[in-house]
CSV table of C-alpha atoms (C1' of nucleotides) in Angstrom, one decimal:
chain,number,residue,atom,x,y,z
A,1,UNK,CA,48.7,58.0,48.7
A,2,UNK,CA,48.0,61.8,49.2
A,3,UNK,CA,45.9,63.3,51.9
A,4,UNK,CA,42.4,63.3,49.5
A,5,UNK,CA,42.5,59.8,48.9
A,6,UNK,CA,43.5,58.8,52.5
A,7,UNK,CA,40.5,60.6,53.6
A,8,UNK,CA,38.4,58.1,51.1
A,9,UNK,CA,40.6,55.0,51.3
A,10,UNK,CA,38.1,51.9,52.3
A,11,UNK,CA,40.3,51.7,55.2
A,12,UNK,CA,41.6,55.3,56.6
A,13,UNK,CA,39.4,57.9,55.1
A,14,UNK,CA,35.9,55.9,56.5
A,15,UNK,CA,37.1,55.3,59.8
A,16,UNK,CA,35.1,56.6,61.7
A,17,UNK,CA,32.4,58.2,59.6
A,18,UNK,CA,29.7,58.0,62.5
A,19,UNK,CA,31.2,60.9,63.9
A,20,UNK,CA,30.8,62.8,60.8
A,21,UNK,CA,27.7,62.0,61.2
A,22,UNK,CA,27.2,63.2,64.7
A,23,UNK,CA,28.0,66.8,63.7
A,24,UNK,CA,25.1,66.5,61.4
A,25,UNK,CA,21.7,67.9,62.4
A,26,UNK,CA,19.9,66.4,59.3
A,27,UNK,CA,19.1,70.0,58.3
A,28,UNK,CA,20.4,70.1,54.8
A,29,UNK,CA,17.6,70.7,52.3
A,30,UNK,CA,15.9,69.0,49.6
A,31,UNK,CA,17.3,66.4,47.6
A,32,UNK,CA,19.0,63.0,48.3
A,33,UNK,CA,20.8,64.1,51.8
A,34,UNK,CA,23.0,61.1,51.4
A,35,UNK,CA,24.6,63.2,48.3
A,36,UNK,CA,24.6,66.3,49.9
A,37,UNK,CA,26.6,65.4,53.1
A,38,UNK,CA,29.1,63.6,50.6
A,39,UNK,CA,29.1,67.1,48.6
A,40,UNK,CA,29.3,69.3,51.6
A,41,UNK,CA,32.3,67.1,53.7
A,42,UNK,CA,34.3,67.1,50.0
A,43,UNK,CA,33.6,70.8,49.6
A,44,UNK,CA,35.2,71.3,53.2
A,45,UNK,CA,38.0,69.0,52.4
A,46,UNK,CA,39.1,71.1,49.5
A,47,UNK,CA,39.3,74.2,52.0
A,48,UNK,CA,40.9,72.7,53.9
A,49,UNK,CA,43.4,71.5,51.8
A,50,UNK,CA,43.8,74.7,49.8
A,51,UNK,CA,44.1,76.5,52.8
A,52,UNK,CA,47.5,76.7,52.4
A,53,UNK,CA,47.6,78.8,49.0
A,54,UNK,CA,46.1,81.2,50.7
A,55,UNK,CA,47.1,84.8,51.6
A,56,UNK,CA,47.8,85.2,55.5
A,57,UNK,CA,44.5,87.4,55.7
A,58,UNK,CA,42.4,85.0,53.6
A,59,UNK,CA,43.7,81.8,55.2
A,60,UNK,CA,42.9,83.3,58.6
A,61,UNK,CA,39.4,84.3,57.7
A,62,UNK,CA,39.0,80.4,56.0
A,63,UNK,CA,40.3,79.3,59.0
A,64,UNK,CA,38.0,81.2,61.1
A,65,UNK,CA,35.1,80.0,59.0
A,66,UNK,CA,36.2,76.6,59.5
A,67,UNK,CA,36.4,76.7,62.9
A,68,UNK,CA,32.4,77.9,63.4
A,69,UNK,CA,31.6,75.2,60.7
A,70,UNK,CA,28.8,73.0,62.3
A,71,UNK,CA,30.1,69.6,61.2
A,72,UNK,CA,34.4,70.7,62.5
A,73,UNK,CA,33.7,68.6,65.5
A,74,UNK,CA,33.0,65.6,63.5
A,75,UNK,CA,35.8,66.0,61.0
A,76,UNK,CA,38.5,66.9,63.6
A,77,UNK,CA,37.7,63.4,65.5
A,78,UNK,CA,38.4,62.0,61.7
A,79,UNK,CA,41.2,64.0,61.2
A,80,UNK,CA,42.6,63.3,64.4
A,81,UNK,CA,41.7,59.2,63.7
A,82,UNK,CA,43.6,59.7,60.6
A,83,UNK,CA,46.5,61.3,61.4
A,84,UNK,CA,46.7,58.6,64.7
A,85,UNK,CA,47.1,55.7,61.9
A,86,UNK,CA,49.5,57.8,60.1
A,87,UNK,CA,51.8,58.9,63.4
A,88,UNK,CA,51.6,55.0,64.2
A,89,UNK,CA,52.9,53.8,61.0
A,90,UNK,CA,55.6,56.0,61.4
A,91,UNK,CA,56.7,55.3,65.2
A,92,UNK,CA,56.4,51.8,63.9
A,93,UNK,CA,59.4,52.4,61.5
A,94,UNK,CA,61.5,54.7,64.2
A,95,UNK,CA,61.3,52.5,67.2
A,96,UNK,CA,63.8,49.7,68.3
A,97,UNK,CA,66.7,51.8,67.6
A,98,UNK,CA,70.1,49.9,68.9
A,99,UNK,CA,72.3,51.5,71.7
A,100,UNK,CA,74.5,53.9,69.8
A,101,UNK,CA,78.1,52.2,70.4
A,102,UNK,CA,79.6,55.1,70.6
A,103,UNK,CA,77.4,56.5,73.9
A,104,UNK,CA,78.0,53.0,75.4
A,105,UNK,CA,82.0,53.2,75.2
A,106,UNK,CA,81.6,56.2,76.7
A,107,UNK,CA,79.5,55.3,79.3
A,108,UNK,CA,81.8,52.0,80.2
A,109,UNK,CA,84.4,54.2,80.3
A,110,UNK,CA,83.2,57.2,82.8
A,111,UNK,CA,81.6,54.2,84.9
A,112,UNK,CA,85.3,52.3,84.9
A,113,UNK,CA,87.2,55.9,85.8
A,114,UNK,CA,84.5,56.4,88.5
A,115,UNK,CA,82.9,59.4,87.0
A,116,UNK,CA,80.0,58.0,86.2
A,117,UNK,CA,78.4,55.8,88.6
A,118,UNK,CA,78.1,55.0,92.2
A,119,UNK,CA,81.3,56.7,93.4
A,120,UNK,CA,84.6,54.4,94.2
A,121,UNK,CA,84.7,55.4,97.9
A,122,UNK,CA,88.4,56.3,99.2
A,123,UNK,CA,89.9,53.9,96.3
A,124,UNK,CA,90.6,55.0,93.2
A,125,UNK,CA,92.1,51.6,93.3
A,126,UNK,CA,91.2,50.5,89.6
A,127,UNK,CA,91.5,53.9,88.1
A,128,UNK,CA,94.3,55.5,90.1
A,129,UNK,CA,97.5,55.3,87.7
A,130,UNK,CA,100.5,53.8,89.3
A,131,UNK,CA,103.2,56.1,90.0
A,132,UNK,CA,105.9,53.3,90.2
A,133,UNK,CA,108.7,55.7,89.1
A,134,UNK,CA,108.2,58.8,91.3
A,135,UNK,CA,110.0,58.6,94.3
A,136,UNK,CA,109.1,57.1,97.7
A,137,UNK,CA,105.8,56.1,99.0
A,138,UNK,CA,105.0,59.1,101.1
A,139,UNK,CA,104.8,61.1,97.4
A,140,UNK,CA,103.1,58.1,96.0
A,141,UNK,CA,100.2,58.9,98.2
A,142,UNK,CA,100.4,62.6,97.6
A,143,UNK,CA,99.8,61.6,94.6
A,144,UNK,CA,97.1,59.7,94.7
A,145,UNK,CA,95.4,61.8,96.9
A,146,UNK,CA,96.2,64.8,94.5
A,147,UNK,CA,94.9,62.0,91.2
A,148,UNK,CA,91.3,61.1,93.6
A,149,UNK,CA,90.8,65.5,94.3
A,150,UNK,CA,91.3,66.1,90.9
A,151,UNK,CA,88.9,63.6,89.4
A,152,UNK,CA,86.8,63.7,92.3
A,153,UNK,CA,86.9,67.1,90.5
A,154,UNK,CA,85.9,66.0,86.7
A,155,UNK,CA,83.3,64.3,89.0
A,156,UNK,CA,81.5,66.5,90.0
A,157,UNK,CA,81.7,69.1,87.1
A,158,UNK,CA,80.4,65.8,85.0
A,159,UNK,CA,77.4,65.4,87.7
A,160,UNK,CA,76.8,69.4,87.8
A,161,UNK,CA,76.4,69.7,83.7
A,162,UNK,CA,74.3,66.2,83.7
A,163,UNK,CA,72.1,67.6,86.1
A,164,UNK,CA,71.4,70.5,84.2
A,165,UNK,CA,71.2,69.4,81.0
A,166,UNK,CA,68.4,66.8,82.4
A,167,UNK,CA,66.7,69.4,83.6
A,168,UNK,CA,66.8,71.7,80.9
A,169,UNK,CA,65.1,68.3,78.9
A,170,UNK,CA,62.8,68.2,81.3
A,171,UNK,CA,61.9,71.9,81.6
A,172,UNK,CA,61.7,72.4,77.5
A,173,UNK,CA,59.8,68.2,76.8
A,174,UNK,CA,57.4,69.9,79.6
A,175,UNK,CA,56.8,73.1,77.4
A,176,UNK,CA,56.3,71.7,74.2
A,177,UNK,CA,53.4,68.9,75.5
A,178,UNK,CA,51.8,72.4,77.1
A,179,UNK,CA,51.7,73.5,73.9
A,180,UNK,CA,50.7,70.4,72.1
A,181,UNK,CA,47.8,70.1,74.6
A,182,UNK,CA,46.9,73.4,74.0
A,183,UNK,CA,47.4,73.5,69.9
A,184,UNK,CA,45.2,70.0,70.1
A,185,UNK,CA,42.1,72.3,71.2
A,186,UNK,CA,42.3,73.7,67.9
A,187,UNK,CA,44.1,71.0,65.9
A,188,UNK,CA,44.4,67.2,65.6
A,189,UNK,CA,47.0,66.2,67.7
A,190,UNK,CA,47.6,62.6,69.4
A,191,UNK,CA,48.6,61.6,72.7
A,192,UNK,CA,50.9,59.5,70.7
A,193,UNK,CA,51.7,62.3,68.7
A,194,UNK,CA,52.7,64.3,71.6
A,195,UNK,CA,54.5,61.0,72.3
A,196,UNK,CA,56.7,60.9,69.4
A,197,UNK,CA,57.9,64.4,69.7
A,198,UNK,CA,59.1,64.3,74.0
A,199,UNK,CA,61.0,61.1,71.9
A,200,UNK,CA,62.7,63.7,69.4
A,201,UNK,CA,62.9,66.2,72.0
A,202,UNK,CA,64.8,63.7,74.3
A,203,UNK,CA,67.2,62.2,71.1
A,204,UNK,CA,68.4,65.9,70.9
A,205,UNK,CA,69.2,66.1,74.2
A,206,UNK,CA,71.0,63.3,74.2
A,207,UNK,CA,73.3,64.3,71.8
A,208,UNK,CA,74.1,66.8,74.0
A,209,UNK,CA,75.3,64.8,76.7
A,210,UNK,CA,77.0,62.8,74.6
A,211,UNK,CA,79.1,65.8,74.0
A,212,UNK,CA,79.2,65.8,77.6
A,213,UNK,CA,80.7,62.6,78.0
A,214,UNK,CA,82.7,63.0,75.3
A,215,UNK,CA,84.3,66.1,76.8
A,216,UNK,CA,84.8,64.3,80.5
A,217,UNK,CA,86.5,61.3,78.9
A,218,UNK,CA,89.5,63.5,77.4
A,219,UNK,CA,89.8,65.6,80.8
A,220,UNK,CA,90.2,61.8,82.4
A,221,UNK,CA,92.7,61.1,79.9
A,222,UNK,CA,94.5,63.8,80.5
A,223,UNK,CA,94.5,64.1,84.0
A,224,UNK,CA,96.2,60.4,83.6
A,225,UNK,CA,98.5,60.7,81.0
A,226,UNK,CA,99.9,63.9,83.3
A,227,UNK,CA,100.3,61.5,86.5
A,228,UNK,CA,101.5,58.8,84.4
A,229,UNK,CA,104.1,60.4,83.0
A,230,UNK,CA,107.1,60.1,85.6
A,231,UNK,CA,109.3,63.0,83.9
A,232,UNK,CA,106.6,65.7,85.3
A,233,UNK,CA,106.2,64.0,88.6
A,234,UNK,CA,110.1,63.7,89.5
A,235,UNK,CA,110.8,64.1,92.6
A,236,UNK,CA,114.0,64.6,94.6
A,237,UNK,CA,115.1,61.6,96.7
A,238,UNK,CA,115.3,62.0,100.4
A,239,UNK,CA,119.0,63.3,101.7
A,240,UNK,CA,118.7,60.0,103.7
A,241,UNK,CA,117.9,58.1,100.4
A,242,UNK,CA,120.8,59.9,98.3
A,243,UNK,CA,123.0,59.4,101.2
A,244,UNK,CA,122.5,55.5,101.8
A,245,UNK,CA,123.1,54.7,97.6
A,246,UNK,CA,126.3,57.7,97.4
A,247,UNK,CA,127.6,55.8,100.7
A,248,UNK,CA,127.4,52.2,98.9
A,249,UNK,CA,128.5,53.5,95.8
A,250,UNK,CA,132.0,55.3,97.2
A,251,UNK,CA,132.2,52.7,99.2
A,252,UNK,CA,132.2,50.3,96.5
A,253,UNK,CA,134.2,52.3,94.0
A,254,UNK,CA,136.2,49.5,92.5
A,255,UNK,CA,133.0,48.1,91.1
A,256,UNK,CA,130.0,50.2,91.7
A,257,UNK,CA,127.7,47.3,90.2
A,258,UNK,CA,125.4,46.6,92.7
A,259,UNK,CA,123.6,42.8,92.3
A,260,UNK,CA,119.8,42.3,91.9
A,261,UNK,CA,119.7,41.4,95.7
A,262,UNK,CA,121.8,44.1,96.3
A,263,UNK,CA,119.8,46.9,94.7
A,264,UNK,CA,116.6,45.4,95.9
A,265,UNK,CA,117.9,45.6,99.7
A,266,UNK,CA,118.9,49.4,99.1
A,267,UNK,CA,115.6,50.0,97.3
A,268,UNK,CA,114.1,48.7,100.5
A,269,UNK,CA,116.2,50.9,102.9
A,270,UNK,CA,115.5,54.0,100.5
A,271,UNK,CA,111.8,53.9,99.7
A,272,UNK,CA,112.4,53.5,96.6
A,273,UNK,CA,112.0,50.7,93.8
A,274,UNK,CA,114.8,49.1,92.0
A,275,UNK,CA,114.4,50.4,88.8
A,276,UNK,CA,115.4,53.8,90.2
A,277,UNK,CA,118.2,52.1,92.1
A,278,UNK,CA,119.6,51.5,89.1
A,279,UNK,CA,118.9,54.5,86.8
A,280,UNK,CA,120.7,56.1,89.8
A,281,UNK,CA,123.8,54.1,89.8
A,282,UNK,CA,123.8,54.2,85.9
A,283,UNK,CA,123.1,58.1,86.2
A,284,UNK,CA,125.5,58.3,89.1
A,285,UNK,CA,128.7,56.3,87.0
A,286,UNK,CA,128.5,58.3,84.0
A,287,UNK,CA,128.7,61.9,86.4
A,288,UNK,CA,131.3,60.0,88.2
A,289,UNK,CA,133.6,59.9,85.5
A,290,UNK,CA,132.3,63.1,83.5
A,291,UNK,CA,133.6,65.3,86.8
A,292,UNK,CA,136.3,62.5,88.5
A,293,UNK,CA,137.7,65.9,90.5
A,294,UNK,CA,134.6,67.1,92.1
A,295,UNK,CA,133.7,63.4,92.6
A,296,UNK,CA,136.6,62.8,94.6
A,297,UNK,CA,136.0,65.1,97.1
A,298,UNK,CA,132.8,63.6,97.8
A,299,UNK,CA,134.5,60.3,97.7
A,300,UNK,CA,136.9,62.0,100.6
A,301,UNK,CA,134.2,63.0,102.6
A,302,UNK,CA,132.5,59.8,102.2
A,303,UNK,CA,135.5,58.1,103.2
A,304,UNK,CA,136.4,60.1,106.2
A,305,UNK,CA,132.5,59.1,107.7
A,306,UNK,CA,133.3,55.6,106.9
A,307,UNK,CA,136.4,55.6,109.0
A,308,UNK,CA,135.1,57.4,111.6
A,309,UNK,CA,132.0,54.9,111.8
A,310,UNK,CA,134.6,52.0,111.7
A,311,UNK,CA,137.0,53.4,114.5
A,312,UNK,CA,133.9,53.5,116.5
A,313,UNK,CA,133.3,50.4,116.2
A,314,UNK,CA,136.0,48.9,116.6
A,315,UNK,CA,136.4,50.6,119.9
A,316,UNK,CA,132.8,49.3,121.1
A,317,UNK,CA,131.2,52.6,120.9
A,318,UNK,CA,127.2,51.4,121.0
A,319,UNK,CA,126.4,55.0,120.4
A,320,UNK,CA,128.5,55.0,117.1
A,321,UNK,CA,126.6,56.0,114.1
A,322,UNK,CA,124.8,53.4,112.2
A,323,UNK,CA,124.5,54.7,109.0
A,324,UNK,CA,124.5,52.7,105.6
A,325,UNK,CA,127.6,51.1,106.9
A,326,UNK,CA,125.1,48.3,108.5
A,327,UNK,CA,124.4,46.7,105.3
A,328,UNK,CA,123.7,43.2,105.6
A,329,UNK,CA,124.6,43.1,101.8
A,330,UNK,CA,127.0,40.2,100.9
A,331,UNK,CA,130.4,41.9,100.7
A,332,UNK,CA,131.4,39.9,97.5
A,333,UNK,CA,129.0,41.2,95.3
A,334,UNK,CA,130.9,44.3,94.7
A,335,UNK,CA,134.3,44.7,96.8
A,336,UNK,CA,137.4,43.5,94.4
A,337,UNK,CA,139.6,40.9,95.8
A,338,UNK,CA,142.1,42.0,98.6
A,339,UNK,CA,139.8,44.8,99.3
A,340,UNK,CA,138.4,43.6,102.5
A,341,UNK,CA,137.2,46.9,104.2
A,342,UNK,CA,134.1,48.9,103.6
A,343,UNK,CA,135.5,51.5,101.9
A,344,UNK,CA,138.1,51.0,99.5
A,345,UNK,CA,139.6,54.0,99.1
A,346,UNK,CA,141.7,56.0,101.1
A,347,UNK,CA,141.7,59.5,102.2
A,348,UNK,CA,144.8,60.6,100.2
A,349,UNK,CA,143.6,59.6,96.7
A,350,UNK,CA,145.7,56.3,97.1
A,351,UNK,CA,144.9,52.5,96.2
A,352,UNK,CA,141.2,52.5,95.0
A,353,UNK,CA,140.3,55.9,94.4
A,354,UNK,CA,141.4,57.1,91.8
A,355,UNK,CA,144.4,55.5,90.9
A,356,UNK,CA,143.7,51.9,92.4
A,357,UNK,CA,141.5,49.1,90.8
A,358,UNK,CA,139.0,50.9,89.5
A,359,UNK,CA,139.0,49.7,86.0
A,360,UNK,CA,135.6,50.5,85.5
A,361,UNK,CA,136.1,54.3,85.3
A,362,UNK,CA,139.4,54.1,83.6
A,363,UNK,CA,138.4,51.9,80.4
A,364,UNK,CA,137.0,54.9,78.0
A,365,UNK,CA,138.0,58.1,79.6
A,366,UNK,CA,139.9,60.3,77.0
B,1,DG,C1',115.2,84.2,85.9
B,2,DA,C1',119.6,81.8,85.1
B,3,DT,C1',122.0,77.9,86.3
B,4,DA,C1',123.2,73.6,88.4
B,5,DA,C1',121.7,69.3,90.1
B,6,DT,C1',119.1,65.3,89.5
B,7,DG,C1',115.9,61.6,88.2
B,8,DA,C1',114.1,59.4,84.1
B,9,DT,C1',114.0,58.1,79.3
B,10,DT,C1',115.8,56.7,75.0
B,11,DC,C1',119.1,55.0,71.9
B,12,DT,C1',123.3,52.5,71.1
B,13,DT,C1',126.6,49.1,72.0
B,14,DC,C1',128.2,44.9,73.6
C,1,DG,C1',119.4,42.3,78.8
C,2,DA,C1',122.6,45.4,81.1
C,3,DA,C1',125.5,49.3,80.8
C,4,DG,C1',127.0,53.6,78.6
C,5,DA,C1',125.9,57.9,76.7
C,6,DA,C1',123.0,61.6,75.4
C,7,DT,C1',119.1,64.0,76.4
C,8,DC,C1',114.9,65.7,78.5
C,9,DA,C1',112.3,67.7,82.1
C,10,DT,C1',111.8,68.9,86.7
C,11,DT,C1',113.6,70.7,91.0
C,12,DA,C1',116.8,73.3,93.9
C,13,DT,C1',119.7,77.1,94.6
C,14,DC,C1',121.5,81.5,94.0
DNA sequence: GATAATGATTCTTC
DNA sequence: GAAGAATCATTATC
């Protein structure tokens, strides 16, 4: 249906045509002045309609024309009746639109990370990524404190942009209904009209912060993936820490496997967890035997403390240092039979270091 | 900046 | 699944 037969259709173009009436002063001439007002209305119709084909000067001039016409007040209320239907028909087709997925992944997502959302005061505790592997839980909590700055960070850049962009919606949906309101002096124009286009206005906008969101997500991701990756975040052991495991391992050179129970009680004393008890052991077995002459002077020196600690205590000395030799580990997890002392080696290279029962290093070395 | 030391990971073997 | 071996990546030292 084009806009000429609207205009007459039984149920659009006769809507309202009282008002057409209205902006008639009954002033036409002879004749049937039913006919005439049908004549004069179609005869303004067609210029209006034609407008278009116009030059700019001559359109502007029709325009001008149109605007002093005596019955314009009468067919802009039908025009703007008209073109209400029309805008109606169409919102009626546009509205209802389901929650793009998409937006609402991202949304679940910033919310869950606590960038979006009310903030998670001082917790970071379901977002925070565990830094089980890095070392001691004094670094653990750098770490999280550092992990909380730096999406406390993302945060607020996220909040900063949001802000802006809502008000740049704001600032540009409250120009265009100035200018609606102002074009509807001088052109049909709906309140539902004006409606429709703050809608379209607003669905751009959107998009916008969806690139938004968008971007925040991947700086959360890869502010995680950096503190979960152990590698990056390695962190020296303390000297206490190294000392305690080099202690237990010379001292238990013959078989440097240390027992679950064992390697959890020395992940206890060294603030560390169990798994890097062992990657140190593993780690500390394969240098062993890669440099056995380098090792053996630590091994020495290892040995010497050991026997000093004993002498001291077998002498009663309370003041005698403590050291890792206070193990309450069960001596038979990893002392060889007829080894009864601490530290099975002696000082001059001699029974279990290197040339006593360590089998372990002596199986494979070329 | 080069190098060594070191903690962690990955792959293989048993 | 644990240990060995190779390797990577970071840290410490000079």
């Amino acid at each position: 249906m084009d806009d000429q037969q609207r205009l007459t259709h039984p149920s659009q173009g006769q809507v309202n045509m009282q008002n057409v009436m209205q902006g008639y002063d009954g002033s036409y001439g002879q004749g049937d002045p039913s006919e005439q007002r049908k004549q004069e209305i179609g005869d303004v119709l067609q210029q209006i309609m034609t407008i278009t084909d116009q030059s700019l000067d001559e359109a502007q001039a029709r325009k001008h024309t149109l605007n002093c016409h005596r019955m314009k007040p009468a067919l802009f209320n039908v025009l703007c009746e008209i073109k209400e239907k029309a805008c109606l028909s169409i919102r009626n087709t546009q509205e209802e639109e389901p929650p793009d997925p998409q937006l609402m992944r991202l949304d679940n997502m910033l919310i869950a990370e606590g960038v979006a959302g009310p903030e998670k005061g001082g917790a970071s505790t379901a977002s925070t990524p565990s830094p089980a592997a890095s070392g001691g839980q004094t670094d653990s909590a750098i770490e999280h404190s550092d992990y909380r700055a730096k999406l406390a960070q993302i945060r607020q850049i996220y909040h900063t942009e949001l802000e802006k962009y809502e008000q740049a919606c704001t600032e540009f949906t409250t120009h265009v209904v100035n200018l609606l309101r102002e074009q509807s002096r001088t052109r049909p124009i709906q309140p539902k009209e004006i409606e429709r286009m703050v809608g379209i206005i607003r669905k751009k906008f959107s998009a916008i912060e969806m690139q938004l969101k968008q971007s925040t997500c991947e700086a959360v991701m890869i502010l995680r993936s950096r503190f979960l990756d152990a590698r990056r975040k390695r962190r020296n052991f303390t000297k206490n820490a190294t000392e305690i495991l080099t202690e237990y391992f010379y001292s238990h050179l013959s078989n440097p496997y240390p027992s679950e129970e064992v390697k959890e009680e020395l992940a206890r004393k060294c603030g560390i967890s169990v798994s890097q008890v062992s990657n140190w052991f593993g780690n500390k077995r394969i240098r062993y035997k890669k440099n056995i002459g380098k090792a053996q002077e630590e091994a020495n020196l290892y040995a010497a403390k050991a026997a000093s600690a004993a002498s001291s205590q077998m002498v009663g000395d309370p003041s005698s240092p403590t050291g890792s030799s206070n193990y309450s580990l069960p001596s038979s997890q990893a002392q060889m039979p007829g080894q009864g002392g601490m530290y099975p080696m002696n000082l001059n290279g001699g029974e279990s270091y290197p040339g006593g029962d360590n089998s372990w290093e002596l199986e494979d070395q070329d």
